[in-house]
Coordinates of N, CA and C in Angstrom, one line a residue:
M1 N 35.7 93.0 -26.2 CA 35.9 91.6 -26.6 C 36.9 90.7 -25.6
E2 N 38.0 91.4 -25.3 CA 38.9 90.7 -24.5 C 38.5 90.4 -23.0
I3 N 37.7 91.4 -22.5 CA 37.1 91.2 -21.4 C 36.1 90.0 -21.2
I4 N 35.3 89.8 -22.4 CA 34.4 88.7 -22.4 C 35.3 87.4 -22.5
M5 N 36.4 87.4 -23.3 CA 37.1 86.1 -23.4 C 38.0 85.9 -22.2
A6 N 38.3 86.9 -21.4 CA 39.1 86.7 -20.2 C 38.0 86.1 -19.0
V7 N 36.8 86.4 -19.0 CA 35.9 86.0 -18.2 C 35.4 84.4 -18.5
L8 N 35.4 84.3 -19.8 CA 34.9 83.0 -20.3 C 36.3 81.9 -19.8
A9 N 37.5 82.4 -20.2 CA 38.6 81.6 -19.7 C 38.6 81.4 -18.2
G10 N 38.2 82.3 -17.5 CA 38.2 82.1 -15.9 C 37.0 81.1 -15.7
I11 N 35.9 81.3 -16.3 CA 34.9 80.4 -15.9 C 35.3 78.9 -16.4
L12 N 36.1 78.7 -17.4 CA 36.4 77.4 -17.9 C 37.6 76.7 -16.7
F13 N 38.4 77.8 -16.4 CA 39.4 77.3 -15.2 C 38.6 76.9 -14.2
T14 N 37.7 77.7 -13.8 CA 36.8 77.4 -12.4 C 36.1 75.9 -12.6
M15 N 35.5 75.7 -13.7 CA 34.8 74.6 -13.8 C 35.7 73.5 -13.9
G16 N 37.0 73.6 -14.5 CA 37.9 72.6 -14.5 C 38.5 72.3 -13.3
V17 N 38.8 73.1 -12.4 CA 39.4 72.8 -11.1 C 38.4 72.0 -10.2
Y18 N 37.1 72.6 -10.3 CA 36.0 71.9 -9.7 C 35.8 70.4 -10.1
N19 N 36.0 70.2 -11.3 CA 35.9 68.8 -11.8 C 37.1 67.9 -11.5
L20 N 38.3 68.6 -11.3 CA 39.6 68.0 -10.7 C 39.3 67.5 -9.4
L21 N 38.5 68.3 -8.6 CA 38.4 67.9 -7.3 C 37.4 66.7 -7.0
Q22 N 36.7 66.2 -8.0 CA 35.7 65.2 -7.9 C 36.3 63.8 -7.8
K23 N 35.5 62.8 -7.3 CA 35.9 61.4 -6.9 C 36.0 60.6 -8.2
Q24 N 35.2 60.9 -9.2 CA 35.3 59.8 -10.5 C 36.2 60.2 -11.4
L25 N 37.0 59.2 -11.9 CA 37.9 59.5 -12.9 C 37.6 60.4 -14.2
L26 N 36.3 60.1 -14.7 CA 35.8 60.8 -15.9 C 35.8 62.2 -15.6
R27 N 35.3 62.6 -14.4 CA 35.2 64.0 -14.2 C 36.5 64.6 -14.1
I28 N 37.5 64.0 -13.7 CA 38.9 64.5 -13.5 C 39.4 64.9 -14.9
I29 N 39.1 63.8 -15.7 CA 39.7 64.0 -17.1 C 38.8 65.1 -17.9
I30 N 37.5 65.3 -17.7 CA 36.8 66.4 -18.2 C 37.5 67.7 -17.7
G31 N 37.9 67.7 -16.2 CA 38.3 68.9 -15.7 C 39.7 69.3 -16.4
T32 N 40.5 68.2 -16.7 CA 41.8 68.6 -17.3 C 41.5 69.2 -18.8
G33 N 40.5 68.7 -19.4 CA 40.1 69.2 -20.7 C 39.7 70.7 -20.7
L34 N 38.8 70.9 -19.6 CA 38.4 72.4 -19.5 C 39.4 73.4 -19.0
I35 N 40.5 72.9 -18.4 CA 41.4 73.7 -18.0 C 42.4 73.9 -19.2
S36 N 42.5 72.9 -20.1 CA 43.1 73.3 -21.4 C 42.6 74.2 -22.2
H37 N 41.2 74.0 -22.4 CA 40.4 75.0 -23.2 C 40.5 76.3 -22.5
G38 N 40.5 76.5 -21.3 CA 40.7 78.0 -20.5 C 42.1 78.4 -20.9
A39 N 43.1 77.6 -20.9 CA 44.5 78.0 -21.4 C 44.4 78.6 -22.6
H40 N 43.7 77.9 -23.7 CA 43.8 78.2 -25.1 C 43.3 79.7 -25.2
L41 N 41.9 79.8 -24.7 CA 41.3 81.1 -24.7 C 42.2 82.1 -24.1
F42 N 42.8 81.9 -22.9 CA 43.8 82.8 -22.3 C 44.9 83.2 -23.2
I43 N 45.5 82.3 -23.9 CA 46.7 82.6 -24.7 C 46.2 83.2 -26.0
L44 N 44.9 83.0 -26.5 CA 44.4 84.0 -27.6 C 44.1 85.3 -27.1
T45 N 43.6 85.4 -25.8 CA 43.3 86.9 -25.5 C 44.6 87.5 -25.2
M46 N 45.6 87.1 -24.5 CA 46.8 87.6 -24.5 C 47.5 88.1 -25.6
G47 N 47.1 87.4 -26.8 CA 47.8 87.7 -28.2 C 47.0 88.9 -28.8
E48 N 46.2 89.5 -28.1 CA 45.4 90.8 -28.5 C 44.4 90.2 -29.7
L49 N 43.2 90.3 -29.5 CA 42.1 90.0 -30.4 C 42.1 91.1 -31.4
K50 N 42.8 91.1 -32.5 CA 42.7 92.2 -33.5 C 42.5 91.6 -34.7
T51 N 41.8 92.4 -35.6 CA 41.5 92.0 -36.9 C 42.6 92.6 -38.0
G52 N 42.8 91.9 -39.1 CA 43.6 92.4 -39.8 C 43.8 91.3 -41.1
A53 N 44.8 91.6 -41.9 CA 44.9 90.6 -43.1 C 45.9 89.3 -42.5
P54 N 45.5 88.4 -43.3 CA 46.4 87.2 -43.0 C 47.7 87.4 -42.9
P55 N 48.5 86.6 -42.0 CA 49.9 86.9 -42.1 C 50.7 86.4 -43.2
V56 N 50.4 86.9 -44.4 CA 51.1 86.6 -45.6 C 51.6 87.8 -46.3
L57 N 52.8 87.8 -46.6 CA 53.6 89.0 -47.2 C 53.0 89.3 -48.6
T58 N 52.2 90.5 -48.6 CA 51.7 90.8 -49.9 C 52.0 92.5 -49.9
E59 N 51.8 93.1 -51.1 CA 52.0 94.3 -51.4 C 50.8 95.3 -50.8
G60 N 51.0 96.2 -50.2 CA 49.9 97.2 -49.9 C 49.3 96.9 -48.6
V61 N 49.7 95.8 -47.6 CA 49.0 95.4 -46.5 C 49.9 95.8 -45.5
E62 N 49.4 96.7 -44.6 CA 50.3 97.0 -43.4 C 49.7 96.5 -42.1
N63 N 48.5 96.1 -41.9 CA 48.0 95.5 -40.6 C 47.9 94.2 -40.6
Y64 N 48.7 93.3 -40.2 CA 48.6 91.9 -40.1 C 48.3 91.4 -38.6
T65 N 47.5 90.2 -38.6 CA 47.5 89.5 -37.4 C 48.6 88.9 -36.9
D66 N 48.7 88.6 -35.7 CA 49.8 87.9 -35.2 C 49.8 86.5 -35.1
P67 N 50.4 85.6 -35.9 CA 50.4 84.2 -36.1 C 50.8 83.4 -34.7
L68 N 51.7 84.0 -34.0 CA 52.2 83.3 -32.9 C 51.2 82.7 -31.9
P69 N 50.1 83.5 -31.3 CA 49.2 82.9 -30.5 C 48.4 81.8 -31.2
Q70 N 48.2 81.9 -32.5 CA 47.4 80.7 -33.0 C 48.4 79.5 -33.2
A71 N 49.6 79.8 -33.5 CA 50.5 78.5 -33.4 C 50.8 77.8 -32.2
L72 N 50.6 78.7 -31.0 CA 50.8 78.1 -29.8 C 49.6 77.4 -29.4
I73 N 48.4 77.9 -29.9 CA 47.1 77.2 -29.4 C 47.0 75.9 -30.2
L74 N 47.4 75.9 -31.5 CA 47.3 74.6 -32.2 C 48.2 73.6 -31.8
T75 N 49.4 74.0 -31.3 CA 50.3 73.0 -30.6 C 49.8 72.5 -29.3
S76 N 49.1 73.5 -28.6 CA 48.5 73.0 -27.3 C 47.3 72.2 -27.4
I77 N 46.5 72.6 -28.5 CA 45.4 71.5 -28.8 C 45.8 70.2 -29.0
V78 N 46.9 70.0 -29.8 CA 47.3 68.7 -30.2 C 48.0 67.9 -28.9
I79 N 48.7 68.7 -28.1 CA 49.2 68.1 -26.9 C 48.1 67.6 -25.9
S80 N 47.1 68.5 -25.7 CA 46.1 68.2 -24.8 C 45.0 66.9 -25.5
F81 N 45.1 67.0 -26.7 CA 44.4 65.9 -27.4 C 45.1 64.5 -26.9
G82 N 46.4 64.4 -27.1 CA 47.2 63.4 -26.7 C 47.0 63.0 -25.3
V83 N 47.1 64.0 -24.4 CA 47.0 63.8 -22.8 C 45.7 63.3 -22.4
T84 N 44.7 63.8 -23.1 CA 43.3 63.4 -22.7 C 43.2 62.0 -23.2
S85 N 43.6 61.7 -24.5 CA 43.6 60.2 -24.8 C 44.3 59.3 -23.9
L86 N 45.5 59.6 -23.4 CA 46.2 58.9 -22.5 C 45.5 58.6 -21.3
L87 N 44.8 59.7 -20.6 CA 44.0 59.5 -19.5 C 42.9 58.7 -19.6
L88 N 42.1 58.9 -20.8 CA 41.1 58.0 -21.0 C 41.3 56.4 -21.0
V89 N 42.3 56.2 -21.7 CA 43.0 54.9 -21.9 C 43.3 54.3 -20.3
L90 N 44.0 55.1 -19.7 CA 44.4 54.6 -18.2 C 43.2 54.7 -17.2
A91 N 42.2 55.6 -17.4 CA 41.0 55.4 -16.6 C 40.2 54.1 -16.9
Y92 N 40.1 53.9 -18.5 CA 39.4 52.7 -18.7 C 40.1 51.5 -18.2
R93 N 41.3 51.1 -18.2 CA 41.9 50.1 -17.8 C 41.9 50.1 -16.3
A94 N 42.1 51.2 -15.6 CA 42.0 51.1 -13.9 C 40.6 50.8 -13.7
A95 N 39.4 51.4 -14.3 CA 38.2 51.0 -14.1 C 37.8 49.5 -14.3
K96 N 38.5 48.9 -15.4 CA 38.2 47.5 -15.7 C 38.8 46.5 -14.9
I97 N 40.2 46.9 -14.4 CA 40.9 46.0 -13.5 C 40.3 46.0 -12.1
N98 N 40.0 47.4 -11.6 CA 39.5 47.4 -10.3 C 38.0 47.3 -10.0
G99 N 37.2 47.5 -11.1 CA 35.8 47.5 -10.9 C 35.1 48.8 -10.4
T100 N 35.8 49.8 -10.4 CA 35.4 51.1 -9.9 C 36.2 52.2 -10.7
D101 N 35.6 53.4 -10.6 CA 36.3 54.7 -11.1 C 36.2 55.6 -10.0
N102 N 35.8 55.1 -8.8 CA 36.0 56.2 -7.6 C 37.2 56.3 -7.1
M103 N 37.9 57.5 -7.0 CA 39.2 57.8 -6.5 C 39.5 57.2 -5.1
E104 N 38.4 57.4 -4.2 CA 38.6 57.0 -3.0 C 38.7 55.4 -2.9
Q105 N 37.9 54.7 -3.6 CA 38.1 53.2 -3.4 C 39.5 52.7 -4.2
L106 N 39.9 53.4 -5.3 CA 41.1 53.1 -5.9 C 42.3 53.5 -5.1
R107 N 42.2 54.3 -4.1 CA 43.3 54.7 -3.0 C 43.2 53.7 -1.9
G108 N 42.2 53.0 -1.8 CA 41.9 52.0 -0.7 C 41.3 52.7 0.4
N109 N 40.8 53.9 0.4 CA 40.0 54.6 1.5 C 38.5 54.4 1.3
D110 N 38.0 53.3 2.0 CA 36.6 53.0 1.9 C 36.0 53.7 3.1
Y111 N 35.4 54.9 2.8 CA 34.6 55.8 3.7 C 33.1 55.4 3.7
E112 N 32.6 54.8 2.7 CA 31.3 54.6 2.5 C 30.6 53.6 3.3

């Protein structure tokens, strides 16, 4: 199962980097989201995908799951949601003010 999750995280990283290298702002924002999802899967995979009881201290249970990767992922999800929201607002304002979302035109490099 860890191999499948690692491959899936790698695919998400690859698709995210590909989208980061595009010219449209929306694709760049989608790329950052894909990279953050890949990081979530990578953290979950590094925390070992094992089954067990919930991490609540009770009598007779010896095999607990590790709550640390889940807490890190939850924090990362909240941070990536905030970053994505900020990037969407900035991209909307830039596209509204400049009339385009093409990065080459926003930089002033008109090659078209």
